[in-house]
PDB file of C-alpha atoms and ligand atoms in Angstrom:
ATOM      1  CA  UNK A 657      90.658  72.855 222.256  1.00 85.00           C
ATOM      2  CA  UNK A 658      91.886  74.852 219.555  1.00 97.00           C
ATOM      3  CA  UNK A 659      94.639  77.736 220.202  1.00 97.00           C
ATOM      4  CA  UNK A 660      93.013  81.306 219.603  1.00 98.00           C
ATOM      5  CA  UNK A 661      94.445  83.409 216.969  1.00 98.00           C
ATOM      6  CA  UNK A 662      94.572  87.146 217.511  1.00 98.00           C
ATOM      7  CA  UNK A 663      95.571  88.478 213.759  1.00 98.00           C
ATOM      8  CA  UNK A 664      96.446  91.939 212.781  1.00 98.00           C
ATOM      9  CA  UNK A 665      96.340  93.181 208.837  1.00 98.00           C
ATOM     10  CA  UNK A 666      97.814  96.089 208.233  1.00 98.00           C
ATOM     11  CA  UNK A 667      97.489  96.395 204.933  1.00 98.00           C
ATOM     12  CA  UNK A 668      99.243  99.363 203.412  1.00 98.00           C
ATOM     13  CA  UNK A 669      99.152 101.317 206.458  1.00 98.00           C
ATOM     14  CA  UNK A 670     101.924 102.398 209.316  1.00 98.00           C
ATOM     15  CA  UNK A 671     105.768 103.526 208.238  1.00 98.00           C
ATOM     16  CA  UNK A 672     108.774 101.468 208.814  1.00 98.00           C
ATOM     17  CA  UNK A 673     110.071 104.182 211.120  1.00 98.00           C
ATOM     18  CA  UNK A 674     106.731 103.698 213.565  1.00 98.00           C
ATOM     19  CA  UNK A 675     107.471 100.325 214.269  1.00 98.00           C
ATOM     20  CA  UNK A 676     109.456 100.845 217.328  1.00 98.00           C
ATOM     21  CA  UNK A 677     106.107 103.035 218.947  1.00 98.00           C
ATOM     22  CA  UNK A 678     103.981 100.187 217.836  1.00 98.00           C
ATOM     23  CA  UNK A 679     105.404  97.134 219.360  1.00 98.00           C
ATOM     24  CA  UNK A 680     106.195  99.485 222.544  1.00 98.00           C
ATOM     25  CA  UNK A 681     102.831 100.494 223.027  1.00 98.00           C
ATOM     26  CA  UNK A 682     101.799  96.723 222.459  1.00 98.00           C
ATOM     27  CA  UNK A 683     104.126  95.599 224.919  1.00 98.00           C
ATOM     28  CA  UNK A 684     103.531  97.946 227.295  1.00 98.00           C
ATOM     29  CA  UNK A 685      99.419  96.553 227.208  1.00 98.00           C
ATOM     30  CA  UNK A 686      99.795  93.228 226.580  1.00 98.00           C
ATOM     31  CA  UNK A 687      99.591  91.244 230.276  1.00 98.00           C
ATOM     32  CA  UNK A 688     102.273  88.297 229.229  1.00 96.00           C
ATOM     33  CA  UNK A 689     100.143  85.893 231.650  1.00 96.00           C
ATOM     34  CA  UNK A 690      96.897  85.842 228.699  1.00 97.00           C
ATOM     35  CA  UNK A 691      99.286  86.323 225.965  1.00 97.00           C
ATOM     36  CA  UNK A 692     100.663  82.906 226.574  1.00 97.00           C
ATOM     37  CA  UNK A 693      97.782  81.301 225.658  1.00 97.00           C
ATOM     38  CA  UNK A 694      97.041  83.225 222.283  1.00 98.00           C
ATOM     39  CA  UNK A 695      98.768  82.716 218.430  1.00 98.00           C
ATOM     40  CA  UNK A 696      99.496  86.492 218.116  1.00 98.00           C
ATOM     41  CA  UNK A 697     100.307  87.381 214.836  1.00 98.00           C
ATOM     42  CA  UNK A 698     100.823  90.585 212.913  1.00 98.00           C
ATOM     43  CA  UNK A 699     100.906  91.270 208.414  1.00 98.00           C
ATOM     44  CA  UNK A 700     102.951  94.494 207.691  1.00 98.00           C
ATOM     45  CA  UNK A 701     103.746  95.260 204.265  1.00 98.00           C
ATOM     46  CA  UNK A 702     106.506  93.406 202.421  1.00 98.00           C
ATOM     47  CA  UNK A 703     108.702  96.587 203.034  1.00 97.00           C
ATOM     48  CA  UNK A 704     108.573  95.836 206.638  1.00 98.00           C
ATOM     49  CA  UNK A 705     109.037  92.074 207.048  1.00 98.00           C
ATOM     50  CA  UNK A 706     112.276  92.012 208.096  1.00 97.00           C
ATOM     51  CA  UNK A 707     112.717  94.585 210.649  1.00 98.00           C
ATOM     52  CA  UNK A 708     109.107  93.942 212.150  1.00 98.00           C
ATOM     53  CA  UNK A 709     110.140  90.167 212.290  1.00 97.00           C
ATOM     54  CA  UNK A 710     113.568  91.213 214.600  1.00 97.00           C
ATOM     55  CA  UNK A 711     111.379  93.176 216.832  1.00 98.00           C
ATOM     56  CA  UNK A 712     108.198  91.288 217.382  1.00 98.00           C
ATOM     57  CA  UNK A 713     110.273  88.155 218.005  1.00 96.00           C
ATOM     58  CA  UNK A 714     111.566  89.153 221.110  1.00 97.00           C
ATOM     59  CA  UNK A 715     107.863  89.818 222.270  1.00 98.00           C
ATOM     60  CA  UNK A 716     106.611  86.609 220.953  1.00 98.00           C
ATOM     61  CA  UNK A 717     104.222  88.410 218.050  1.00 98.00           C
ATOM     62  CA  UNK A 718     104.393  86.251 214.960  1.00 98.00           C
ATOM     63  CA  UNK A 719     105.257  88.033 211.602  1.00 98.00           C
ATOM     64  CA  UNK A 720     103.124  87.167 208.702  1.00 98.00           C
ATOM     65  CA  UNK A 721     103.466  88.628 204.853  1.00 98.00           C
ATOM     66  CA  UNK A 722     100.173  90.036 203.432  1.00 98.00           C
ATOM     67  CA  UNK A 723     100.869  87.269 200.266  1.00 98.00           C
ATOM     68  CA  UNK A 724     102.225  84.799 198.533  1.00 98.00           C
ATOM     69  CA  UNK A 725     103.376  83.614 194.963  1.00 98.00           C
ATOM     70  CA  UNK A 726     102.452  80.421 193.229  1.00 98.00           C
ATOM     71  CA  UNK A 727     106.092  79.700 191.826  1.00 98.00           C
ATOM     72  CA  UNK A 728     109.536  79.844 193.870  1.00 97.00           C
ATOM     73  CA  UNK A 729     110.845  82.755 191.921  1.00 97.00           C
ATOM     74  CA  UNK A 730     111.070  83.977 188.756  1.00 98.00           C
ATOM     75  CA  UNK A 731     109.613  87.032 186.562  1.00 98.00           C
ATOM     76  CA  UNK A 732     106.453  88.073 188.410  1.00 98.00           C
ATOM     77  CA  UNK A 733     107.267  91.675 189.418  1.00 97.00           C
ATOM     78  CA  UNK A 734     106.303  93.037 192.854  1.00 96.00           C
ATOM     79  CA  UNK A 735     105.350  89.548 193.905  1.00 97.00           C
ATOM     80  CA  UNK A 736     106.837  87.498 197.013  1.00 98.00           C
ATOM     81  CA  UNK A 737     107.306  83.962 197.190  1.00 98.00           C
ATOM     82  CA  UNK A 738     107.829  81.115 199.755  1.00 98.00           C
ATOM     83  CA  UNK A 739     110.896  80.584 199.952  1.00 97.00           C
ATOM     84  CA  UNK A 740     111.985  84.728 200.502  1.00 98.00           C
ATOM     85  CA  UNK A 741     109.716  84.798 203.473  1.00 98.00           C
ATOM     86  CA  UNK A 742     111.168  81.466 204.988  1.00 98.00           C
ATOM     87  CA  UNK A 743     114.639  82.835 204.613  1.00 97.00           C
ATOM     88  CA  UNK A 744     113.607  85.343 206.538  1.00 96.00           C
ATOM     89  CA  UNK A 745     112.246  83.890 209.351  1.00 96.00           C
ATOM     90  CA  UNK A 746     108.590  84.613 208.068  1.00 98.00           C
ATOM     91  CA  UNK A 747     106.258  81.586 208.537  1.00 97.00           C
ATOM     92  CA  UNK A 748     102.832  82.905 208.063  1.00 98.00           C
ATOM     93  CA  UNK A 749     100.610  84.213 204.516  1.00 98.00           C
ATOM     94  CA  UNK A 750      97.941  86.037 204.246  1.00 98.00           C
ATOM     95  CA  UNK A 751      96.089  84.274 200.768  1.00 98.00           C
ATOM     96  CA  UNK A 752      92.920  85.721 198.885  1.00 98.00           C
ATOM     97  CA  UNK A 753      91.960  88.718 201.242  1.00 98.00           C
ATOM     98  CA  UNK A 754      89.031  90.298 199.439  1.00 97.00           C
ATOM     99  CA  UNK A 755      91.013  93.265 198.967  1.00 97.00           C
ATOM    100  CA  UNK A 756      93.297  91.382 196.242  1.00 97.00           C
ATOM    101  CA  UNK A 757      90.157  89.692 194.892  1.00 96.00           C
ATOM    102  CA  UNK A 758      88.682  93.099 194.842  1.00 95.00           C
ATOM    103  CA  UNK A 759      91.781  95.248 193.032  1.00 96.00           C
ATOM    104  CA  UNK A 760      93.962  93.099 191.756  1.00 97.00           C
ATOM    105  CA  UNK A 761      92.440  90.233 190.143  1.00 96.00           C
ATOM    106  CA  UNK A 762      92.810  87.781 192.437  1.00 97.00           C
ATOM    107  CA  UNK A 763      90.966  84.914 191.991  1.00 98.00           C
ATOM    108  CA  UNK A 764      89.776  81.313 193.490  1.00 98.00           C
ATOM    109  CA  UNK A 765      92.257  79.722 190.669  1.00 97.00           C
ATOM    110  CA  UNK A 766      95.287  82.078 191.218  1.00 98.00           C
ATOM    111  CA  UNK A 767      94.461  81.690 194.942  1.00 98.00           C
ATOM    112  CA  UNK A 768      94.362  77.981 195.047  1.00 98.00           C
ATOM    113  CA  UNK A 769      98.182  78.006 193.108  1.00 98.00           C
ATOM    114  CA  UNK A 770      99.190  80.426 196.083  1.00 98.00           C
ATOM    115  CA  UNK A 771      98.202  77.804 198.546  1.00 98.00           C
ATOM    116  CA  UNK A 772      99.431  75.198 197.160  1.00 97.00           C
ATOM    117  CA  UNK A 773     103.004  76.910 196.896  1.00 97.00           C
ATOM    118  CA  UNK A 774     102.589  78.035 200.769  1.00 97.00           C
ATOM    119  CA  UNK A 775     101.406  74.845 202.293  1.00 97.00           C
ATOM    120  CA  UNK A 776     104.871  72.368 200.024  1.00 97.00           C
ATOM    121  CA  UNK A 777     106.975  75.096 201.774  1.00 97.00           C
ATOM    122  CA  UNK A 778     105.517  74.590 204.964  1.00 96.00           C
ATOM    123  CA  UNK A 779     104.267  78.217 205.242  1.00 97.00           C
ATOM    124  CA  UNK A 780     100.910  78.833 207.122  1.00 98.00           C
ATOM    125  CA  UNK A 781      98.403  80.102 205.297  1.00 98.00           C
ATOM    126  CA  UNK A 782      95.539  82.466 206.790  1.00 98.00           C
ATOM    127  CA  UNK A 783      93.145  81.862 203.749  1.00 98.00           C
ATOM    128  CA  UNK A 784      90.222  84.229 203.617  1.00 98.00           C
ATOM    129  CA  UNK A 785      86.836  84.006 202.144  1.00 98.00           C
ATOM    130  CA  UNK A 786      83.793  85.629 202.304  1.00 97.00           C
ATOM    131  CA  UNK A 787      80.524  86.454 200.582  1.00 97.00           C
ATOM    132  CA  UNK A 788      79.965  90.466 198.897  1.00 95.00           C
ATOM    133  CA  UNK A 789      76.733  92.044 200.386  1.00 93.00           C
ATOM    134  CA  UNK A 790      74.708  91.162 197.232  1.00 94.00           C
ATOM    135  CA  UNK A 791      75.687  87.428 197.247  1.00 96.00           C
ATOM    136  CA  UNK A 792      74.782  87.156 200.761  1.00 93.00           C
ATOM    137  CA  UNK A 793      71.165  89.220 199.840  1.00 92.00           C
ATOM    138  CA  UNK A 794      70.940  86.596 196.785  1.00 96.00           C
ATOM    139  CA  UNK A 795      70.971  83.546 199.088  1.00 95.00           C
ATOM    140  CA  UNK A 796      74.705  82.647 197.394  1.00 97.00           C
ATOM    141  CA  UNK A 797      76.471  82.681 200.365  1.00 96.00           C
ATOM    142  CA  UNK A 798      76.691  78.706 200.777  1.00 96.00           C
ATOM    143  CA  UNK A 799      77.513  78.283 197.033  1.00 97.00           C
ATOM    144  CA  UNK A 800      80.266  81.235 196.927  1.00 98.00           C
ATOM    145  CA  UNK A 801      81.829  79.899 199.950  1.00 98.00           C
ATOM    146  CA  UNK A 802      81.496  76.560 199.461  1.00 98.00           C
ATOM    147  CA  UNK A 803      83.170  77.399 195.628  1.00 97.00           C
ATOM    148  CA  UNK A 804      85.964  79.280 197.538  1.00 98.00           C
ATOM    149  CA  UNK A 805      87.156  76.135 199.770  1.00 98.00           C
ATOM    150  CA  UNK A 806      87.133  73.963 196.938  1.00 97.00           C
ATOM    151  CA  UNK A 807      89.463  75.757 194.854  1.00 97.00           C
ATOM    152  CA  UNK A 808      92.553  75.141 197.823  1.00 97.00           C
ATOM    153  CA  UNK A 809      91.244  72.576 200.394  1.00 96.00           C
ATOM    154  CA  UNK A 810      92.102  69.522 197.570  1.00 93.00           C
ATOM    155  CA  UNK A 811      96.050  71.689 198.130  1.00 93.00           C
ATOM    156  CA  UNK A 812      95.445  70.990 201.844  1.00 94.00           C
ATOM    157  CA  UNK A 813      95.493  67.948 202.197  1.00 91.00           C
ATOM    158  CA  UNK A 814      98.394  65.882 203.425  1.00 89.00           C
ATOM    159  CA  UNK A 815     100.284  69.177 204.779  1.00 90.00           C
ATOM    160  CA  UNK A 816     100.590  71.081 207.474  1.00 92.00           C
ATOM    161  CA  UNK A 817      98.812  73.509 209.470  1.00 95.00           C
ATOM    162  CA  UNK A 818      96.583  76.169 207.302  1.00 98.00           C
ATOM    163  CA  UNK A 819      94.534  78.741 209.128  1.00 98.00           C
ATOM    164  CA  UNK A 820      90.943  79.853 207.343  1.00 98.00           C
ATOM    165  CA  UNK A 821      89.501  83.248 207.812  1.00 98.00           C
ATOM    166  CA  UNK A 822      86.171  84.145 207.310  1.00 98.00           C
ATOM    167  CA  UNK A 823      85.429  87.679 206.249  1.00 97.00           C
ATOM    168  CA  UNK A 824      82.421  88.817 204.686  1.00 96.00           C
ATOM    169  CA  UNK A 825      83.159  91.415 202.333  1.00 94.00           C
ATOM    170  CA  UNK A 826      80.154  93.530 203.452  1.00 92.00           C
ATOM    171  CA  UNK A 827      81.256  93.767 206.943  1.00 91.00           C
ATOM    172  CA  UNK A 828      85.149  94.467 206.015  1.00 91.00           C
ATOM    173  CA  UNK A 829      86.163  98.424 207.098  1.00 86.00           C
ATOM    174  CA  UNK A 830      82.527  99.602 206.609  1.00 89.00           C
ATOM    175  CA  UNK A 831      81.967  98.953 210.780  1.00 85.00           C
ATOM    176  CA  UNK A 832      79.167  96.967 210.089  1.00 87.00           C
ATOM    177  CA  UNK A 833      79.900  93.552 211.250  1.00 85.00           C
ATOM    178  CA  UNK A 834      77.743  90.633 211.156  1.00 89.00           C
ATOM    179  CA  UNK A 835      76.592  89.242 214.757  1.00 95.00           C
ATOM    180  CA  UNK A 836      78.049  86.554 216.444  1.00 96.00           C
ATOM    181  CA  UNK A 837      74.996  84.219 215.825  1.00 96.00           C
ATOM    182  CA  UNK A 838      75.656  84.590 211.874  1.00 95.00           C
ATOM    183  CA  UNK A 839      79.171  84.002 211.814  1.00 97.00           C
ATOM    184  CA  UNK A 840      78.859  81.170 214.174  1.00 98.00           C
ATOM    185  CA  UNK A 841      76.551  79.798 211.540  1.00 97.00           C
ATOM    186  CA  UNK A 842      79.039  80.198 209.042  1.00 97.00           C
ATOM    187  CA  UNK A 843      81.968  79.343 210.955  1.00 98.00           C
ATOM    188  CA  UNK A 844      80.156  75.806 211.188  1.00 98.00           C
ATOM    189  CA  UNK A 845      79.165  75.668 207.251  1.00 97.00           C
ATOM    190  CA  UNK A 846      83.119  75.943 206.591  1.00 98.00           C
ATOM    191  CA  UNK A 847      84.029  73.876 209.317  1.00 98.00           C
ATOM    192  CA  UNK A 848      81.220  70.903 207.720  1.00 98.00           C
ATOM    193  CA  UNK A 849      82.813  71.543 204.526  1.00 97.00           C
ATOM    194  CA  UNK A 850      86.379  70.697 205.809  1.00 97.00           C
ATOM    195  CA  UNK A 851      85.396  67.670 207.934  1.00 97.00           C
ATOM    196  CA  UNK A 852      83.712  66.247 204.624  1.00 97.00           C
ATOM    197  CA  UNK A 853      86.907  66.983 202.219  1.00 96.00           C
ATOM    198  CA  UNK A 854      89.506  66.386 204.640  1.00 97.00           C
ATOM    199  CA  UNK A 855      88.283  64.461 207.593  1.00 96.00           C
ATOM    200  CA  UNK A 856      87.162  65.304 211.024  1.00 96.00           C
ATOM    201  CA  UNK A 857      90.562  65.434 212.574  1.00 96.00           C
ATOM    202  CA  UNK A 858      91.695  68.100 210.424  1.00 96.00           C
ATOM    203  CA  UNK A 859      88.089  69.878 210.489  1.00 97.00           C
ATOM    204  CA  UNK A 860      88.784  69.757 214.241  1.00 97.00           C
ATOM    205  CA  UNK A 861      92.177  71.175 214.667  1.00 97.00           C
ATOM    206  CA  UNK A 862      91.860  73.991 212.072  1.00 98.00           C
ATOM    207  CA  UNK A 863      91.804  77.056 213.185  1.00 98.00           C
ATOM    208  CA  UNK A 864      88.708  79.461 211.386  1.00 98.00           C
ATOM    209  CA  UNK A 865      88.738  83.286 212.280  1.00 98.00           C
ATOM    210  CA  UNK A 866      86.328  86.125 211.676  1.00 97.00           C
ATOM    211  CA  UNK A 867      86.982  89.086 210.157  1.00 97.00           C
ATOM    212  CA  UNK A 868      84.684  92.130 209.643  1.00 95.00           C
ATOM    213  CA  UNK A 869      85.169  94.999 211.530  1.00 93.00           C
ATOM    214  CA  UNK A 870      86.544  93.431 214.610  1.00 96.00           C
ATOM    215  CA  UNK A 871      87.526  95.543 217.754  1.00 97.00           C
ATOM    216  CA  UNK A 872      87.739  95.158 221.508  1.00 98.00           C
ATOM    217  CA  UNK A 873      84.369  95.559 222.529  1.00 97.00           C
ATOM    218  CA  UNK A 874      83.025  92.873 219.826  1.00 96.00           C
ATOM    219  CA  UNK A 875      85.946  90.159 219.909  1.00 97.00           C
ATOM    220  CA  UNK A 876      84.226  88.569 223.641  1.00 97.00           C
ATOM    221  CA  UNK A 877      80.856  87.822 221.405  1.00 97.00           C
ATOM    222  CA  UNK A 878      82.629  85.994 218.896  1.00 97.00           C
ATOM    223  CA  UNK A 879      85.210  84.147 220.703  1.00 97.00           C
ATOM    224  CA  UNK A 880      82.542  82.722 222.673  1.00 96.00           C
ATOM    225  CA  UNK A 881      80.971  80.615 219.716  1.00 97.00           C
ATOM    226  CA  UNK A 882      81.831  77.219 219.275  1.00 97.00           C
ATOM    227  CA  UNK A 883      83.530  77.217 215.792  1.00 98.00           C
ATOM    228  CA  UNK A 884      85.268  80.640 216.017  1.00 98.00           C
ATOM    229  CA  UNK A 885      88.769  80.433 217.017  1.00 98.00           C
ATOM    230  CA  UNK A 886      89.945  84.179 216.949  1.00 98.00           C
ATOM    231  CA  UNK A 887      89.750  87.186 214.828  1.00 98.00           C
ATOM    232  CA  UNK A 888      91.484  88.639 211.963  1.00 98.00           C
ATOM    233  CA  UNK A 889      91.658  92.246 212.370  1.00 98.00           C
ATOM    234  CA  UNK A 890      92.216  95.300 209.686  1.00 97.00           C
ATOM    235  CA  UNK A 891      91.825  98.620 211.537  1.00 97.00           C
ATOM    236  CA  UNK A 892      91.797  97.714 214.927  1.00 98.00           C
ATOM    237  CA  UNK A 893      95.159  96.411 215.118  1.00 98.00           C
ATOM    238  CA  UNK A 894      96.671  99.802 213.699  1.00 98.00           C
ATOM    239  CA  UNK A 895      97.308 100.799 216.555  1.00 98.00           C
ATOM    240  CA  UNK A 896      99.974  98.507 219.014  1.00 98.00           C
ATOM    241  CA  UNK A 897      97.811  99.243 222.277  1.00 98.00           C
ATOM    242  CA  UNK A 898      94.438  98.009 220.791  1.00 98.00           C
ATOM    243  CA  UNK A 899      96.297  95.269 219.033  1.00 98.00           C
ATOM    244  CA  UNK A 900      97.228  94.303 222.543  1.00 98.00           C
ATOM    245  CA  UNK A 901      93.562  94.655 224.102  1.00 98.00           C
ATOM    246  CA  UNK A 902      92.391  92.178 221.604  1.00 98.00           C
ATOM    247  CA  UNK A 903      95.411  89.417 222.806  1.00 98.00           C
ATOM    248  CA  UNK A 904      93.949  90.004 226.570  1.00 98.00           C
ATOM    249  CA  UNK A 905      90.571  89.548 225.855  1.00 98.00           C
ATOM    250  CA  UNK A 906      91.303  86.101 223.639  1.00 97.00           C
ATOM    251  CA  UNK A 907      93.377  84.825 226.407  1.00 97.00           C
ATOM    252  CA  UNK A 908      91.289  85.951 229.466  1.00 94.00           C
ATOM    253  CA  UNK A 909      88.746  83.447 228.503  1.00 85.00           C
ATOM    254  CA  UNK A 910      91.245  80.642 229.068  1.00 90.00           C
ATOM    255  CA  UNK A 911      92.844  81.869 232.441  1.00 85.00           C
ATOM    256  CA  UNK A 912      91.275  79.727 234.730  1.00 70.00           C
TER     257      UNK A 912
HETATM  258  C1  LIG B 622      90.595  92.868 207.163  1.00 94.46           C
HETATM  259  O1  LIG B 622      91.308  93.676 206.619  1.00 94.46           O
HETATM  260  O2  LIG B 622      90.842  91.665 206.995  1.00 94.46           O
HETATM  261  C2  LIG B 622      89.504  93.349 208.014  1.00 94.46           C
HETATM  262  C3  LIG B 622      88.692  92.468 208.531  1.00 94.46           C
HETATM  263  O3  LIG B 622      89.392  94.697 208.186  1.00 94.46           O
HETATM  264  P1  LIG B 622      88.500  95.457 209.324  1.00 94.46           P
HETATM  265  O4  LIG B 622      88.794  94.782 210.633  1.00 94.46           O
HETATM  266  O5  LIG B 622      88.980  96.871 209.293  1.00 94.46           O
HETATM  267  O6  LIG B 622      87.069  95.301 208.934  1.00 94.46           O
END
């Protein structure tokens, strides 16, 4: 039985100064009883990390940077590394969201150094991947994700924990997210993948999330397929309360 993840990005969205309102309104939604059995994780922007770290710890919400660098430090301006985020406390990466693929050039090499860096520090990385519309309406889907996990699984193996998210591009803030039936499909592709470059034991224990326009009345669907083990949410999880909603409905499925 793998542990749900319930995964908020903000991206560059909510002030430093509305942090307090956020983590209230979570806390004051969140019923501590399904909570306990959910990984419950939040990405601010860098300029939050360490003041969202000292307040979500007391409520047991993991703190996670939106990126990572390749190297340990050096001149790479605007970057964050490894080591930074573990001096702080910070355990968790997001790696390759489409939205860095997308605007700033990341790519399945540059990603593949970032997880490599993450997983020697013993950082967890929430790795994302996902097919645009047109690669999907091509019949490339298979070969584009199949291209994406081989450019960091190889960095995978031997280490820790890593977490893998699946978000297709074309379902990503535009509402339209693909059913449960497709994703479960896809969830198993990567999962196939994994079992046959690192082994079945690790294909079993690692955690794979969808992403793509996740909310509260959608999460149930997904959670309830075999191969997906929580969600990783953009603009649901804006908001503290609905952040909270989702981390009931991913442990209410394990209460009894
Ligand atoms: C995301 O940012 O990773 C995401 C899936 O966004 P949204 O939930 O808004 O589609």
């Amino acid at each position: 039985m793998r542990r749900p993840v319930i995964a908020g990005n903000w991206k560059m969205n909510i002030l430093p100064s509305e942090l307090e309102a956020y983590f209230s309104a979570y806390a004051s939604t969140v019923s501590e009883q399904c909570a306990d059995f959910v990984d419950k994780v939040v990405a601010p922007p860098t300029s939050h990390l360490f003041i969202a770290q000292s307040i979500a710890s007391k409520l047991g919400v993991i703190i996670s940077s939106q990126n990572v660098h390749w190297e340990d430090s050096g001149a790479f301006t605007g970057e964050v590394s490894s080591k930074m985020l573990l001096d702080l406390g910070i355990q968790y990466a997001i790696i390759g969201h489409s939205e860095r693929r997308q605007f700033f050039g990341e790519t399945n090499r540059t990603v593949g150094g970032r997880v490599a860096n993450a997983m020697k520090a013993n950082l967890i990385p929430i790795i994302c991947i996902g097919e645009t519309e047109e690669e999907r309406e091509s019949g490339l889907t298979e070969k584009i994700l199949v291209g994406q996990l081989e450019s960091f699984l190889n960095e995978c193996e031997g280490q820790g924990d890593f977490i893998i998210a699946y978000e297709p591009v074309w379902a990503i803030g535009t509402g339209k997210s693909a059913t449960a039936e497709t994703a479960q499909e896809t969830h198993e592709l990567i999962r196939s993948k994994l079992s046959e470059t690192l082994g079945r034991n690790v294909a079993d224990r690692t955690r794979i999330l969808y992403g793509g326009s996740v909310k509260p009345s959608n999460l149930k669907e997904y959670l309830e397929q075999n191969d997906i083990d929580g969600g990783l949410v953009g603009g649901a999880s804006l908001k503290g309360d609905t952040f909270a909603q989702m981390v009931n409905i991913a442990g209410e499925g394990l209460l009894n």
